[in-house]
Each structure stands twice: as C-alpha cells, then as structure tokens.
PDB file of C-alpha atoms in Angstrom:
ATOM      1  CA  UNK A   1       6.388  -9.781  18.527  1.00 67.00           C
ATOM      2  CA  UNK A   2       4.384  -9.330  21.710  1.00 80.00           C
ATOM      3  CA  UNK A   3       5.157  -5.620  22.015  1.00 81.00           C
ATOM      4  CA  UNK A   4       4.402  -4.987  18.343  1.00 78.00           C
ATOM      5  CA  UNK A   5       1.021  -6.664  18.743  1.00 80.00           C
ATOM      6  CA  UNK A   6       0.263  -4.600  21.843  1.00 85.00           C
ATOM      7  CA  UNK A   7       1.309  -1.437  20.001  1.00 80.00           C
ATOM      8  CA  UNK A   8      -1.015  -2.051  17.044  1.00 79.00           C
ATOM      9  CA  UNK A   9      -3.912  -3.016  19.307  1.00 83.00           C
ATOM     10  CA  UNK A  10      -3.412   0.192  21.311  1.00 83.00           C
ATOM     11  CA  UNK A  11      -3.531   2.242  18.089  1.00 80.00           C
ATOM     12  CA  UNK A  12      -6.817   0.590  17.220  1.00 79.00           C
ATOM     13  CA  UNK A  13      -8.243   1.204  20.686  1.00 80.00           C
ATOM     14  CA  UNK A  14      -7.476   4.919  20.406  1.00 82.00           C
ATOM     15  CA  UNK A  15      -9.395   5.117  17.103  1.00 82.00           C
ATOM     16  CA  UNK A  16     -12.989   6.239  17.642  1.00 83.00           C
ATOM     17  CA  UNK A  17     -15.018   4.705  14.827  1.00 82.00           C
ATOM     18  CA  UNK A  18     -17.926   6.997  15.691  1.00 83.00           C
ATOM     19  CA  UNK A  19     -15.853   9.809  14.160  1.00 81.00           C
ATOM     20  CA  UNK A  20     -16.435   8.341  10.696  1.00 85.00           C
ATOM     21  CA  UNK A  21     -19.041  10.258   8.737  1.00 90.00           C
ATOM     22  CA  UNK A  22     -19.644  10.566   5.002  1.00 93.00           C
ATOM     23  CA  UNK A  23     -16.896  13.144   4.439  1.00 93.00           C
ATOM     24  CA  UNK A  24     -14.351  11.106   6.417  1.00 91.00           C
ATOM     25  CA  UNK A  25     -15.343   7.985   4.492  1.00 93.00           C
ATOM     26  CA  UNK A  26     -14.806   9.778   1.176  1.00 96.00           C
ATOM     27  CA  UNK A  27     -11.465  11.063   2.472  1.00 95.00           C
ATOM     28  CA  UNK A  28     -10.514   7.501   3.460  1.00 93.00           C
ATOM     29  CA  UNK A  29     -11.318   6.153  -0.006  1.00 95.00           C
ATOM     30  CA  UNK A  30      -9.391   8.959  -1.735  1.00 97.00           C
ATOM     31  CA  UNK A  31      -6.450   8.613   0.668  1.00 94.00           C
ATOM     32  CA  UNK A  32      -6.257   4.856   0.117  1.00 94.00           C
ATOM     33  CA  UNK A  33      -6.352   5.233  -3.668  1.00 95.00           C
ATOM     34  CA  UNK A  34      -3.656   7.929  -3.589  1.00 96.00           C
ATOM     35  CA  UNK A  35      -1.516   5.827  -1.216  1.00 93.00           C
ATOM     36  CA  UNK A  36      -1.633   2.830  -3.548  1.00 94.00           C
ATOM     37  CA  UNK A  37      -1.188   4.763  -6.807  1.00 95.00           C
ATOM     38  CA  UNK A  38       1.796   6.746  -5.507  1.00 95.00           C
ATOM     39  CA  UNK A  39       3.597   3.574  -4.432  1.00 93.00           C
ATOM     40  CA  UNK A  40       2.814   1.747  -7.675  1.00 93.00           C
ATOM     41  CA  UNK A  41       4.005   4.716  -9.746  1.00 96.00           C
ATOM     42  CA  UNK A  42       6.914   5.652  -7.470  1.00 96.00           C
ATOM     43  CA  UNK A  43       8.297   2.124  -7.308  1.00 95.00           C
ATOM     44  CA  UNK A  44       6.929   0.564 -10.489  1.00 93.00           C
ATOM     45  CA  UNK A  45       8.376   3.116 -12.904  1.00 95.00           C
ATOM     46  CA  UNK A  46      11.933   2.843 -11.522  1.00 96.00           C
ATOM     47  CA  UNK A  47      11.587  -0.954 -11.638  1.00 92.00           C
ATOM     48  CA  UNK A  48      10.537  -0.713 -15.292  1.00 91.00           C
ATOM     49  CA  UNK A  49      13.416   1.666 -16.040  1.00 93.00           C
ATOM     50  CA  UNK A  50      15.704  -0.795 -14.264  1.00 90.00           C
ATOM     51  CA  UNK A  51      14.848  -3.496 -16.794  1.00 86.00           C
ATOM     52  CA  UNK A  52      11.876  -5.370 -15.365  1.00 86.00           C
ATOM     53  CA  UNK A  53       8.908  -6.205 -17.554  1.00 84.00           C
ATOM     54  CA  UNK A  54       5.627  -4.364 -17.007  1.00 86.00           C
ATOM     55  CA  UNK A  55       4.054  -7.149 -14.964  1.00 84.00           C
ATOM     56  CA  UNK A  56       7.073  -7.484 -12.664  1.00 86.00           C
ATOM     57  CA  UNK A  57       7.254  -3.690 -12.329  1.00 89.00           C
ATOM     58  CA  UNK A  58       3.631  -3.641 -11.167  1.00 89.00           C
ATOM     59  CA  UNK A  59       4.399  -6.454  -8.725  1.00 89.00           C
ATOM     60  CA  UNK A  60       7.193  -4.326  -7.246  1.00 91.00           C
ATOM     61  CA  UNK A  61       4.912  -1.288  -7.048  1.00 92.00           C
ATOM     62  CA  UNK A  62       2.038  -3.126  -5.377  1.00 91.00           C
ATOM     63  CA  UNK A  63       4.499  -4.858  -3.056  1.00 90.00           C
ATOM     64  CA  UNK A  64       5.483  -1.449  -1.722  1.00 92.00           C
ATOM     65  CA  UNK A  65       1.853  -0.271  -1.344  1.00 89.00           C
ATOM     66  CA  UNK A  66       1.193  -1.314   2.277  1.00 89.00           C
ATOM     67  CA  UNK A  67       1.609   1.571   4.688  1.00 84.00           C
ATOM     68  CA  UNK A  68       2.492   0.424   8.149  1.00 79.00           C
ATOM     69  CA  UNK A  69       3.650   1.523  11.511  1.00 79.00           C
ATOM     70  CA  UNK A  70       5.342   4.767  10.447  1.00 85.00           C
ATOM     71  CA  UNK A  71       2.083   6.232   9.110  1.00 86.00           C
ATOM     72  CA  UNK A  72       0.285   5.180  12.273  1.00 87.00           C
ATOM     73  CA  UNK A  73       2.966   6.608  14.555  1.00 88.00           C
ATOM     74  CA  UNK A  74       2.880   9.945  12.721  1.00 90.00           C
ATOM     75  CA  UNK A  75      -0.933   9.925  12.909  1.00 91.00           C
ATOM     76  CA  UNK A  76      -0.815   9.206  16.646  1.00 90.00           C
ATOM     77  CA  UNK A  77       1.626  12.061  17.252  1.00 93.00           C
ATOM     78  CA  UNK A  78      -0.589  14.392  15.215  1.00 95.00           C
ATOM     79  CA  UNK A  79      -3.645  13.324  17.225  1.00 92.00           C
ATOM     80  CA  UNK A  80      -1.900  13.727  20.584  1.00 93.00           C
ATOM     81  CA  UNK A  81      -0.654  17.212  19.687  1.00 96.00           C
ATOM     82  CA  UNK A  82      -4.026  18.326  18.364  1.00 95.00           C
ATOM     83  CA  UNK A  83      -2.789  18.742  14.805  1.00 96.00           C
ATOM     84  CA  UNK A  84      -5.373  16.316  13.420  1.00 94.00           C
ATOM     85  CA  UNK A  85      -8.781  15.286  14.669  1.00 92.00           C
ATOM     86  CA  UNK A  86     -10.150  11.860  15.454  1.00 92.00           C
ATOM     87  CA  UNK A  87     -11.710  11.518  11.982  1.00 91.00           C
ATOM     88  CA  UNK A  88      -8.409  12.041  10.174  1.00 92.00           C
ATOM     89  CA  UNK A  89      -6.648   9.730  12.650  1.00 92.00           C
ATOM     90  CA  UNK A  90      -9.178   6.968  11.978  1.00 92.00           C
ATOM     91  CA  UNK A  91      -8.763   7.528   8.226  1.00 92.00           C
ATOM     92  CA  UNK A  92      -4.986   7.175   8.451  1.00 92.00           C
ATOM     93  CA  UNK A  93      -5.194   4.022  10.573  1.00 90.00           C
ATOM     94  CA  UNK A  94      -7.829   2.512   8.264  1.00 91.00           C
ATOM     95  CA  UNK A  95      -5.763   3.447   5.182  1.00 93.00           C
ATOM     96  CA  UNK A  96      -2.787   1.594   6.660  1.00 90.00           C
ATOM     97  CA  UNK A  97      -4.987  -1.403   7.336  1.00 89.00           C
ATOM     98  CA  UNK A  98      -6.625  -1.346   3.894  1.00 92.00           C
ATOM     99  CA  UNK A  99      -3.357  -1.053   1.964  1.00 92.00           C
ATOM    100  CA  UNK A 100      -1.994  -3.987   3.958  1.00 90.00           C
ATOM    101  CA  UNK A 101      -5.083  -6.101   3.226  1.00 91.00           C
ATOM    102  CA  UNK A 102      -5.481  -5.141  -0.453  1.00 90.00           C
ATOM    103  CA  UNK A 103      -1.943  -6.044  -1.564  1.00 89.00           C
ATOM    104  CA  UNK A 104      -2.097  -9.835  -1.025  1.00 88.00           C
ATOM    105  CA  UNK A 105      -5.575  -9.934  -2.567  1.00 89.00           C
ATOM    106  CA  UNK A 106      -4.283  -8.158  -5.680  1.00 86.00           C
ATOM    107  CA  UNK A 107      -1.268 -10.478  -5.809  1.00 83.00           C
ATOM    108  CA  UNK A 108      -3.343 -13.636  -5.526  1.00 83.00           C
ATOM    109  CA  UNK A 109      -6.107 -12.657  -7.932  1.00 80.00           C
ATOM    110  CA  UNK A 110      -4.267 -10.605 -10.524  1.00 77.00           C
ATOM    111  CA  UNK A 111      -0.511 -11.068 -10.685  1.00 71.00           C
ATOM    112  CA  UNK A 112      -0.100 -14.771 -10.041  1.00 70.00           C
ATOM    113  CA  UNK A 113      -2.438 -15.871 -12.803  1.00 66.00           C
ATOM    114  CA  UNK A 114      -1.217 -16.478 -16.296  1.00 61.00           C
ATOM    115  CA  UNK A 115       2.316 -16.468 -17.604  1.00 63.00           C
ATOM    116  CA  UNK A 116       5.397 -15.107 -15.916  1.00 67.00           C
ATOM    117  CA  UNK A 117       8.081 -12.820 -17.255  1.00 70.00           C
ATOM    118  CA  UNK A 118      11.412 -14.437 -17.983  1.00 72.00           C
ATOM    119  CA  UNK A 119      14.833 -12.870 -18.325  1.00 71.00           C
ATOM    120  CA  UNK A 120      17.753 -14.242 -20.302  1.00 70.00           C
ATOM    121  CA  UNK A 121      21.379 -13.984 -19.184  1.00 70.00           C
ATOM    122  CA  UNK A 122      21.763 -10.639 -21.004  1.00 68.00           C
ATOM    123  CA  UNK A 123      18.784  -9.136 -19.193  1.00 65.00           C
ATOM    124  CA  UNK A 124      16.397  -9.267 -22.160  1.00 64.00           C
ATOM    125  CA  UNK A 125      12.805  -9.675 -21.055  1.00 65.00           C
ATOM    126  CA  UNK A 126      10.215 -12.085 -22.404  1.00 66.00           C
ATOM    127  CA  UNK A 127       6.926 -11.237 -20.716  1.00 62.00           C
ATOM    128  CA  UNK A 128       3.810 -13.266 -21.477  1.00 57.00           C
ATOM    129  CA  UNK A 129       5.182 -14.320 -24.837  1.00 51.00           C
ATOM    130  CA  UNK A 130       6.019 -10.800 -26.028  1.00 48.00           C
ATOM    131  CA  UNK A 131       9.524  -9.426 -26.269  1.00 47.00           C
ATOM    132  CA  UNK A 132      10.131  -6.166 -24.404  1.00 47.00           C
ATOM    133  CA  UNK A 133      13.162  -3.926 -24.597  1.00 45.00           C
TER     134      UNK A 133
END
C-alpha cells in the first residue's frame, strides 16, 4: 500500500498542470467521455447478452469504467520516450482520475435509487416491475 501510494503521487508530481490549455482541456473532456462510453458499451452489452437486465448491465459497464495504473504507466513511458508531450500526459492522468471519481458518483446518484432487478431460478429477469427476456 505504501509503494502504490508513492507511485501515484510521483505520477502526479511529474504532471505539469501549466501544460493544460484550451485544446488540451477539450481533448481531456473528449478522452474521458470516450473512455467511459467504450467501457459501458464493451462490458454492458456482453452483460446484457449474458442475461442481465438493462440496469444491471449498465452497472457492470460503469463498474469497469475507471482507468487506473496501466493507463498511467503507459502514459509515463510515452512521456519519458518523447512519444507524447506533457499536455497529453496530463490529459491521460486526469482522465484516469476522473473516471475513478465519476463511477461512484454515478452509482450513488443513479443506479442505487429505485427498484432493483430480480432473477428467478430459471434466469428470467424482472427489472423495475417489467419482464425482460
């Protein structure tokens, strides 16, 4: 736990926030949206095809949305080798941070309100009072 904390702090120290300008900020917003949508689609659709109701499929998709240490390690390697600049590096680190922060907020305020999906012993789904196949 100590080394992981030191690692993430060191990644943040390397990030130069002065590199953020309007174009980098727009890139960050687009990158974050694409990162979330691709995980929701890429994990939510297979969950739906696997028999989960729509709400539970979205929960699976959003649960996979946070991008963590792998994205930051790849970004750091790209920065060190001169493949990407400081602005892109900051965008990738901030995207990882934002996707990690957004997921629990979405869970708390969207998914865990209202009724839950239920499944009978045959796998039939009853989601929010409506039968799904």
